CSV table of C-alpha atoms in Angstrom, one decimal:
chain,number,residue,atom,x,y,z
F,1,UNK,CA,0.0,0.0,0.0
F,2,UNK,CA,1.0,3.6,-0.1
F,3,UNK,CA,0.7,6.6,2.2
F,4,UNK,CA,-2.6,7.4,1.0
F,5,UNK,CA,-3.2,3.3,1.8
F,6,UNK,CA,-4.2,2.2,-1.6
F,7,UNK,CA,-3.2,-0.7,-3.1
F,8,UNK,CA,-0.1,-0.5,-5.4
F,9,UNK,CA,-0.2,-1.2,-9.0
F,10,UNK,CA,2.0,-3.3,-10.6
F,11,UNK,CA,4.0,-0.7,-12.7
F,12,UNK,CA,4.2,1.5,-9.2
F,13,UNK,CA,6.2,-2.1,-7.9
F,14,UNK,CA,7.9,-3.1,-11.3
F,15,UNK,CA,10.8,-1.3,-10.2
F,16,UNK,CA,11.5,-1.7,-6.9
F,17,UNK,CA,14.9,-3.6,-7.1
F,18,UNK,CA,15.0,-4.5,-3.6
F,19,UNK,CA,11.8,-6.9,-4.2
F,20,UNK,CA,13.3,-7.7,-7.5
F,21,UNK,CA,17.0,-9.2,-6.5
F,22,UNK,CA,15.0,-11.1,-3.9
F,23,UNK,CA,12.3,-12.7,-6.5
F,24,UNK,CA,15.2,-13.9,-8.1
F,25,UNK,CA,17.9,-15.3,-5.4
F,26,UNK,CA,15.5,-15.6,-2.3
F,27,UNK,CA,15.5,-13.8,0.7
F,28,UNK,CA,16.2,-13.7,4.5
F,29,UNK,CA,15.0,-11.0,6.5
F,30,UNK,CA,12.7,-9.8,9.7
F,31,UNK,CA,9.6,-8.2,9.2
F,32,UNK,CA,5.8,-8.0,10.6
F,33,UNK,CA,3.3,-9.4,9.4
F,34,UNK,CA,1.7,-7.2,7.3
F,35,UNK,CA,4.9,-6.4,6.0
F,36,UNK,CA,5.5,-9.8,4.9
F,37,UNK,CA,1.9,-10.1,3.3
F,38,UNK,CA,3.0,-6.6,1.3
F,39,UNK,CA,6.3,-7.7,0.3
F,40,UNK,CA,5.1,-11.5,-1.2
F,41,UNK,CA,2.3,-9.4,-3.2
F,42,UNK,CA,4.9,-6.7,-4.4
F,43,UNK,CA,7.1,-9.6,-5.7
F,44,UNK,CA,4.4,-11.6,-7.9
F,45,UNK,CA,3.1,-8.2,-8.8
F,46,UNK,CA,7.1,-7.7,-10.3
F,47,UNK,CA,7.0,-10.7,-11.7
F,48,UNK,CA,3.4,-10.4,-13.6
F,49,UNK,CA,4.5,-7.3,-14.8
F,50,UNK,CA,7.8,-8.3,-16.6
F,51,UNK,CA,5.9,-11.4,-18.1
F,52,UNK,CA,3.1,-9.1,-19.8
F,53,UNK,CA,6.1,-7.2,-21.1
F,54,UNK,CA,8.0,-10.3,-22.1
F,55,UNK,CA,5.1,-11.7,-23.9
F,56,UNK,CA,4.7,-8.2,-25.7
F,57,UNK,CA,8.3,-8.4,-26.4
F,58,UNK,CA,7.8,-11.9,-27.9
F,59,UNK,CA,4.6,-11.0,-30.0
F,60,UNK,CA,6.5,-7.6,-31.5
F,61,UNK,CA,9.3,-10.2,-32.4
F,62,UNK,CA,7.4,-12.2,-34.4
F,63,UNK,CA,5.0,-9.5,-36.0
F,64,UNK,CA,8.0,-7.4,-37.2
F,65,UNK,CA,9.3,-10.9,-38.9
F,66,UNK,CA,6.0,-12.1,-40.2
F,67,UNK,CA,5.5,-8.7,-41.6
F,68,UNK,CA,9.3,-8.5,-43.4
F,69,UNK,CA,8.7,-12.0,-45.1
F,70,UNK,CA,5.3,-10.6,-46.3
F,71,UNK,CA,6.9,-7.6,-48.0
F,72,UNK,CA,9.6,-10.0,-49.0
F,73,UNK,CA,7.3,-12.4,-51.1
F,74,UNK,CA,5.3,-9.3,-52.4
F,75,UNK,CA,8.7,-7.9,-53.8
F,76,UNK,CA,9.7,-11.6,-54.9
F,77,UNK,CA,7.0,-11.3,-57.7
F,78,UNK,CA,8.9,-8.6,-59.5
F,79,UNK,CA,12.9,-9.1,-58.8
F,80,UNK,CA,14.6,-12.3,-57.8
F,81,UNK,CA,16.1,-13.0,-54.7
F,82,UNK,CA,17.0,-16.2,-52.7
F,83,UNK,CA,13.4,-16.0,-51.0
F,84,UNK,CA,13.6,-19.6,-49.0
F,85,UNK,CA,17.4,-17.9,-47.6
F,86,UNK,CA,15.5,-14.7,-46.7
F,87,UNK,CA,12.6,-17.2,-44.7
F,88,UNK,CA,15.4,-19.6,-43.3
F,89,UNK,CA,17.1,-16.6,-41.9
F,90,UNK,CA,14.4,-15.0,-40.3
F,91,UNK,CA,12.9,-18.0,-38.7
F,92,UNK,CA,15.9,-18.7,-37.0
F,93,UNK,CA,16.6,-15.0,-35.9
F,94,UNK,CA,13.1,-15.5,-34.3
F,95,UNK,CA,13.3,-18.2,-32.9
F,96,UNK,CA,17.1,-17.1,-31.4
F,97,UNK,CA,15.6,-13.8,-29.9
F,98,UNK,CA,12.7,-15.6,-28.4
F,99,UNK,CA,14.7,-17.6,-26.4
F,100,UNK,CA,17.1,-15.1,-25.5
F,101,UNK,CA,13.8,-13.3,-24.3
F,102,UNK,CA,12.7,-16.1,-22.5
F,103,UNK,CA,16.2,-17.1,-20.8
F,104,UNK,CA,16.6,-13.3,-19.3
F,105,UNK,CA,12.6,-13.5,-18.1
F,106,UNK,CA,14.2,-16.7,-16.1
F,107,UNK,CA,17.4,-15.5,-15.0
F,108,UNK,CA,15.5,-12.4,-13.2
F,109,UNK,CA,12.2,-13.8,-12.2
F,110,UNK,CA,11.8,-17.3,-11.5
F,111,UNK,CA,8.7,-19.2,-9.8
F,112,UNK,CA,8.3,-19.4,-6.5
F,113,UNK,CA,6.5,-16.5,-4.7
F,114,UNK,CA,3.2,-16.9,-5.7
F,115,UNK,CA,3.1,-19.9,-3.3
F,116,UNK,CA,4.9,-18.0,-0.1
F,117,UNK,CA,2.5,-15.3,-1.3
F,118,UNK,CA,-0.6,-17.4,-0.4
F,119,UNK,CA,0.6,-19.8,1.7
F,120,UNK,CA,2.7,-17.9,4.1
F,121,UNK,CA,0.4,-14.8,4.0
F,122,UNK,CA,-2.4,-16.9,5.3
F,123,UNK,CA,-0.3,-18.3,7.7
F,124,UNK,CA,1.1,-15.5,9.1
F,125,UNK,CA,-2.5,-13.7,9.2
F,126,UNK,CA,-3.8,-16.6,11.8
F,127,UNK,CA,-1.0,-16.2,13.9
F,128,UNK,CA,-0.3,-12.4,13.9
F,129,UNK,CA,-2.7,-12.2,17.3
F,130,UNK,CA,-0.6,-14.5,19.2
F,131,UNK,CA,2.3,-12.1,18.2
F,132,UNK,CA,3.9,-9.6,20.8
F,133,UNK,CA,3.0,-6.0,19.9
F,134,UNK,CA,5.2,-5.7,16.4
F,135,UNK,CA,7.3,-8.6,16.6
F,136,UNK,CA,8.9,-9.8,13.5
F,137,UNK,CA,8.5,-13.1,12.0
F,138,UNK,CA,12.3,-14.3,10.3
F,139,UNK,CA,11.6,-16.4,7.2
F,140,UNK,CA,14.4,-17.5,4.8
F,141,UNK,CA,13.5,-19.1,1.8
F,142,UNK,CA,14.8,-20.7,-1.3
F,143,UNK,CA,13.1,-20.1,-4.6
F,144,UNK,CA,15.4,-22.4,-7.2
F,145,UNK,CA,14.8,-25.4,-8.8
F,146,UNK,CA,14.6,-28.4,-6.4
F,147,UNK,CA,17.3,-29.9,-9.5
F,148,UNK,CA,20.0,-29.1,-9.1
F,149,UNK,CA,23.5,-31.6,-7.8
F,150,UNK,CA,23.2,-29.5,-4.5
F,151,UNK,CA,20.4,-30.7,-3.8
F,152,UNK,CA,20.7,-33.9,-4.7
F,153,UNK,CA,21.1,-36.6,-2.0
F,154,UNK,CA,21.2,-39.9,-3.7
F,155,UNK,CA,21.3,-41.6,-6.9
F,156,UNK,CA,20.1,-45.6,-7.8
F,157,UNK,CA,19.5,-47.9,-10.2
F,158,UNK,CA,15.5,-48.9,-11.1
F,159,UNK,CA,14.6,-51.8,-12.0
F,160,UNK,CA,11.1,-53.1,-13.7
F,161,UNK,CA,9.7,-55.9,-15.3
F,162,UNK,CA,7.3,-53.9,-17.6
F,163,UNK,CA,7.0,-54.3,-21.3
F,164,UNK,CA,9.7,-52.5,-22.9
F,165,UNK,CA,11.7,-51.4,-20.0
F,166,UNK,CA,15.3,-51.1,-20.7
F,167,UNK,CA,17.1,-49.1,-17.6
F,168,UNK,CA,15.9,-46.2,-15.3
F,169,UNK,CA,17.5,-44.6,-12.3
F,170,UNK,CA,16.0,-42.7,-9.6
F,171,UNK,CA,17.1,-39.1,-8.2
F,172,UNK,CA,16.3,-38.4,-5.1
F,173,UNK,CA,16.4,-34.4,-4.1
F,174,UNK,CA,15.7,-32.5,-0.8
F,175,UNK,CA,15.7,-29.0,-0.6
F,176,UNK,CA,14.7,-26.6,1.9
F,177,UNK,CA,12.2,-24.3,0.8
F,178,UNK,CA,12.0,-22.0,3.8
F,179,UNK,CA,13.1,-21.9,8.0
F,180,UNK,CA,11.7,-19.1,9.8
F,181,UNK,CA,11.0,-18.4,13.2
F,182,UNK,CA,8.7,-15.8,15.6
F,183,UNK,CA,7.7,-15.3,19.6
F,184,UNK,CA,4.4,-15.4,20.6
F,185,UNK,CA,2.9,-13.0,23.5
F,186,UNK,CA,3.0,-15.8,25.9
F,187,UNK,CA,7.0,-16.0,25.6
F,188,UNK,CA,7.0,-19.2,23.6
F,189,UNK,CA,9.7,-19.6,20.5
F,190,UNK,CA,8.4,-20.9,17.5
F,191,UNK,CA,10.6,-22.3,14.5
F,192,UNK,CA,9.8,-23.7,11.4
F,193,UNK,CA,11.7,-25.6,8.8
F,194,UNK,CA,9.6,-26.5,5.3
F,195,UNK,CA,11.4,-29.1,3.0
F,196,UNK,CA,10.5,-30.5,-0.7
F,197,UNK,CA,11.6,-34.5,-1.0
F,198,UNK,CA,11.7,-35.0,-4.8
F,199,UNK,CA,11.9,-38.0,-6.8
F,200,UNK,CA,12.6,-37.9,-10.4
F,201,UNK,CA,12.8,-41.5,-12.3
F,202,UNK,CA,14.2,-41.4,-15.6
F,203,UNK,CA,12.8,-44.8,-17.4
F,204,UNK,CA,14.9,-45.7,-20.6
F,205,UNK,CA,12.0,-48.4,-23.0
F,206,UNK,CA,11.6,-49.5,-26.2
F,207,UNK,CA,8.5,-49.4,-28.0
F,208,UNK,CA,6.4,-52.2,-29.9
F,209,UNK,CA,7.8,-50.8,-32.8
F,210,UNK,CA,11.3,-51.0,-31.5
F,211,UNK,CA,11.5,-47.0,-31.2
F,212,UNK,CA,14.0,-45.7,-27.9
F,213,UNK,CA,12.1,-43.4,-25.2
F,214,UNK,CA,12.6,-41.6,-22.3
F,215,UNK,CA,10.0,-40.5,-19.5
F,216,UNK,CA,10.1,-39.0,-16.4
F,217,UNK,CA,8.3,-39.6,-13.3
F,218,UNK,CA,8.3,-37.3,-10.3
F,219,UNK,CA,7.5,-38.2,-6.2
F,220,UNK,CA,7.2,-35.1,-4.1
F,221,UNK,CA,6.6,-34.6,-0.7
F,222,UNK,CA,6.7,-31.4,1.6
F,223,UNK,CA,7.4,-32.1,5.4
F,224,UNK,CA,6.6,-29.0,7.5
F,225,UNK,CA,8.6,-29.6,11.1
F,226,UNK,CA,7.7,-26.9,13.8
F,227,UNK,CA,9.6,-26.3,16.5
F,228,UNK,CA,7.7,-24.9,19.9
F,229,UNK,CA,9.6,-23.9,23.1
F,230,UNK,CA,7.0,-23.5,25.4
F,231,UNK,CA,8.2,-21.6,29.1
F,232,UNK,CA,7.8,-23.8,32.1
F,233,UNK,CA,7.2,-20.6,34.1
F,234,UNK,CA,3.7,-20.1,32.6
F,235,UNK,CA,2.9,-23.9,32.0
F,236,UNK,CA,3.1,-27.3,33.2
F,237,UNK,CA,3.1,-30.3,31.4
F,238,UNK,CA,-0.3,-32.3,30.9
F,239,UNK,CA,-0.1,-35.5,32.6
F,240,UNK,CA,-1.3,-38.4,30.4
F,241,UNK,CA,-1.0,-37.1,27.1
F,242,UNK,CA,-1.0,-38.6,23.8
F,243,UNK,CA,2.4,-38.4,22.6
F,244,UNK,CA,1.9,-40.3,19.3
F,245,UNK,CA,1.8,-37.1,16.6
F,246,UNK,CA,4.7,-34.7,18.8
F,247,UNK,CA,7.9,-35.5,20.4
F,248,UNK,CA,8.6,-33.6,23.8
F,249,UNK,CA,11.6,-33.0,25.7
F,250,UNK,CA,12.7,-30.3,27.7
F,251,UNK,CA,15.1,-28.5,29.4
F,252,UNK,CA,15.8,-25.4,32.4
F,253,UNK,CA,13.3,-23.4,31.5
F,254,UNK,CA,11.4,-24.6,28.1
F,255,UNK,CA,9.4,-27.7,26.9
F,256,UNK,CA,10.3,-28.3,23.7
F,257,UNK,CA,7.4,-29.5,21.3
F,258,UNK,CA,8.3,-31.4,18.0
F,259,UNK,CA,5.5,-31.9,15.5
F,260,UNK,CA,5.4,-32.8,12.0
F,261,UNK,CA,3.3,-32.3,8.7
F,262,UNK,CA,4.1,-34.0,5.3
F,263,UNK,CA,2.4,-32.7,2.8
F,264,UNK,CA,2.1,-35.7,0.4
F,265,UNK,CA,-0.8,-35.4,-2.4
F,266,UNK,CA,-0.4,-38.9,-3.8
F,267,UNK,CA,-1.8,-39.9,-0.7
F,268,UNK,CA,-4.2,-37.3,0.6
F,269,UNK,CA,-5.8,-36.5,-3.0
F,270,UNK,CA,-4.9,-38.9,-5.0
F,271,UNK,CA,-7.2,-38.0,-8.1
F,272,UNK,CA,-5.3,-34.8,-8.4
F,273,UNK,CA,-1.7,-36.8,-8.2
F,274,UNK,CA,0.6,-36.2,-11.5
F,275,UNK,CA,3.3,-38.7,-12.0
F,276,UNK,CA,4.6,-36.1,-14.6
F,277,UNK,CA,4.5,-32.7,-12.6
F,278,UNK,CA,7.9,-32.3,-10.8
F,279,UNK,CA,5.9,-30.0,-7.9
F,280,UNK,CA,2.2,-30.3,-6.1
F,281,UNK,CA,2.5,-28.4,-3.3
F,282,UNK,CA,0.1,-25.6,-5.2
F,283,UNK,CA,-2.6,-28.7,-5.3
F,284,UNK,CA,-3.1,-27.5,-1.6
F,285,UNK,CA,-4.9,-24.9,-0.7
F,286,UNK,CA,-3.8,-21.8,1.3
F,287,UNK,CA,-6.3,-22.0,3.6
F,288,UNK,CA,-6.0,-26.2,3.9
F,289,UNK,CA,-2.2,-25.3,4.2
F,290,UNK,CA,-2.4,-22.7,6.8
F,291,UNK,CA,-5.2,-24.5,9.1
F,292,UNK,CA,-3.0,-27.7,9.0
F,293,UNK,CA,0.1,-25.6,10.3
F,294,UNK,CA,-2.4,-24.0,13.2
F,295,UNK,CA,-3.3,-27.5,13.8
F,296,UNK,CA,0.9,-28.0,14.7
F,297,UNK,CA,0.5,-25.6,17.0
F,298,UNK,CA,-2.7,-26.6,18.8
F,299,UNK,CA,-0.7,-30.2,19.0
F,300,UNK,CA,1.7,-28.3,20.8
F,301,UNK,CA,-0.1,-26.9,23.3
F,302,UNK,CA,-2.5,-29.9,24.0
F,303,UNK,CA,1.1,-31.2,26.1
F,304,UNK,CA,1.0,-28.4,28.5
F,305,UNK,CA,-1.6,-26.8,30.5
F,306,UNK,CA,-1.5,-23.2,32.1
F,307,UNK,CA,-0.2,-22.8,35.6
F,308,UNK,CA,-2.8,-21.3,37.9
């Protein structure tokens, strides 16, 4: 928003670098709330912006081209010239500059925010009450491809006794996608670690008519591990709780509260599972996905109860 409190427009945020640099490498960094929830919608706003200008780009490449080999075949009915040279040429000149266009579009603005966007803006809107007065949430997270031999943890051979198979190997890839961490008004620490366990199969068959392919499959998971040191000077622990969904230890002064939610959409909605879409965390909702993570925290506190 500005002064005035309106809502920005996306050429007003196109060129605020700040937002820009972190679209593209990620980001680290304290803020409130609400300042998180404008800073996500300043970077997608960035990003939709230089995409309608990229496709613009794009479409002026092509009618400028289109529109020389039009003039070129009109003049090709009075004087000669090596026309199918002329058509070659500017095909591939095209086809270079769109990809060029589309590389740099990459480089500077790759996926990523629309999901902290919703999903973290959501979640930070449910908790902002159990805040102190104007405490910052810290939130670190990682926008690049899953991909990439950083992030890769182990490699093995696949085998399968399907018609056609010929070799396959399966990548397995973890990355973290974002840690953060915040203090609620009852002087409890909360920290928060979000993870994307990938699985990409590469399956090498032949086909009944003895044709060589390649297909990908992809696995994906997303465990969501919260962290809750609860003080011992405002509570006590529960006697006879159930301990099956948190792990509990504790030390001085804090209990500390363990609890875990993987997100896994081959096995909670299976209809919508794709084998061949490397990511489906977006198949969850960002209110399903912030209710869940509210849920961590109720688990949390269920172990304890306040001292009187």
């Amino acid at each position: 928003m500005n002064k005035q409190g309106s809502v920005l427009t996306k050429e007003q945020y196109s060129g605020a670098p700040i937002e820009r640099a972190h679209l593209h490498r990620g980001f680290s960094s304290k803020k409130t709330p609400l300042k998180w929830i404008r800073f996500f919608r300043a970077c997608v706003l960035q990003r939709q912006h230089a995409n309608d200008v990229k496709k613009k780009k794009i479409n002026k490449i092509w009618i400028i081209i289109v529109s020389i080999l039009v003039l070129m075949f009109i003049i090709k009915q009075y004087y000669y010239f090596p026309f199918t040279l002329v058509f070659i040429i500017s095909i591939l000149t095209g086809i270079i500059m769109t990809v060029r266009t589309k590389k740099r579009f990459k480089k500077n603005y790759t996926d990523g925010f629309d999901f902290f966007s919703d999903y973290f803006s959501a979640f930070f809107t449910l908790i902002e009450e159990d805040l102190l007065p104007q405490s910052r949430i810290t939130l670190e997270a990682n926008v690049k491809s899953t991909m990439l031999s950083e992030n890769l943890k182990k490699k093995e051979k696949h085998e399968a006794k399907t018609s056609g198979f010929l070799s396959g190997t399966n990548y397995f890839y973890e990355k973290e996608i974002s840690k953060g961490s915040c203090f609620f008004n009852d002087g409890s620490i909360v920290t928060f670690n979000f993870t994307e366990r990938l699985r990409n199969r590469i399956v090498n068959k032949r086909s009944a008519s003895g044709k060589r392919k390649t297909k990908q499959k992809y696995r994906s998971v997303y465990p969501f591990t919260l962290k809750m040191k609860i003080p011992k000077a405002k509570y006590i622990q529960k006697q006879g709780m159930d301990t099956s969904k948190v792990q509990m230890v504790e030390d001085e002064n804090y209990y500390v509260v363990k609890t875990v939610r993987k997100f896994d959409i081959k096995n909670e909605n299976p209809e919508e599972y794709n084998p061949y879409s490397s990511s489906s965390i977006t198949m969850f909702s960002a209110d399903y996905f912030s209710l869940e993570l509210i849920n961590l925290i109720n688990a949390s506190y269920s172990c304890v109860t306040p001292r009187v």
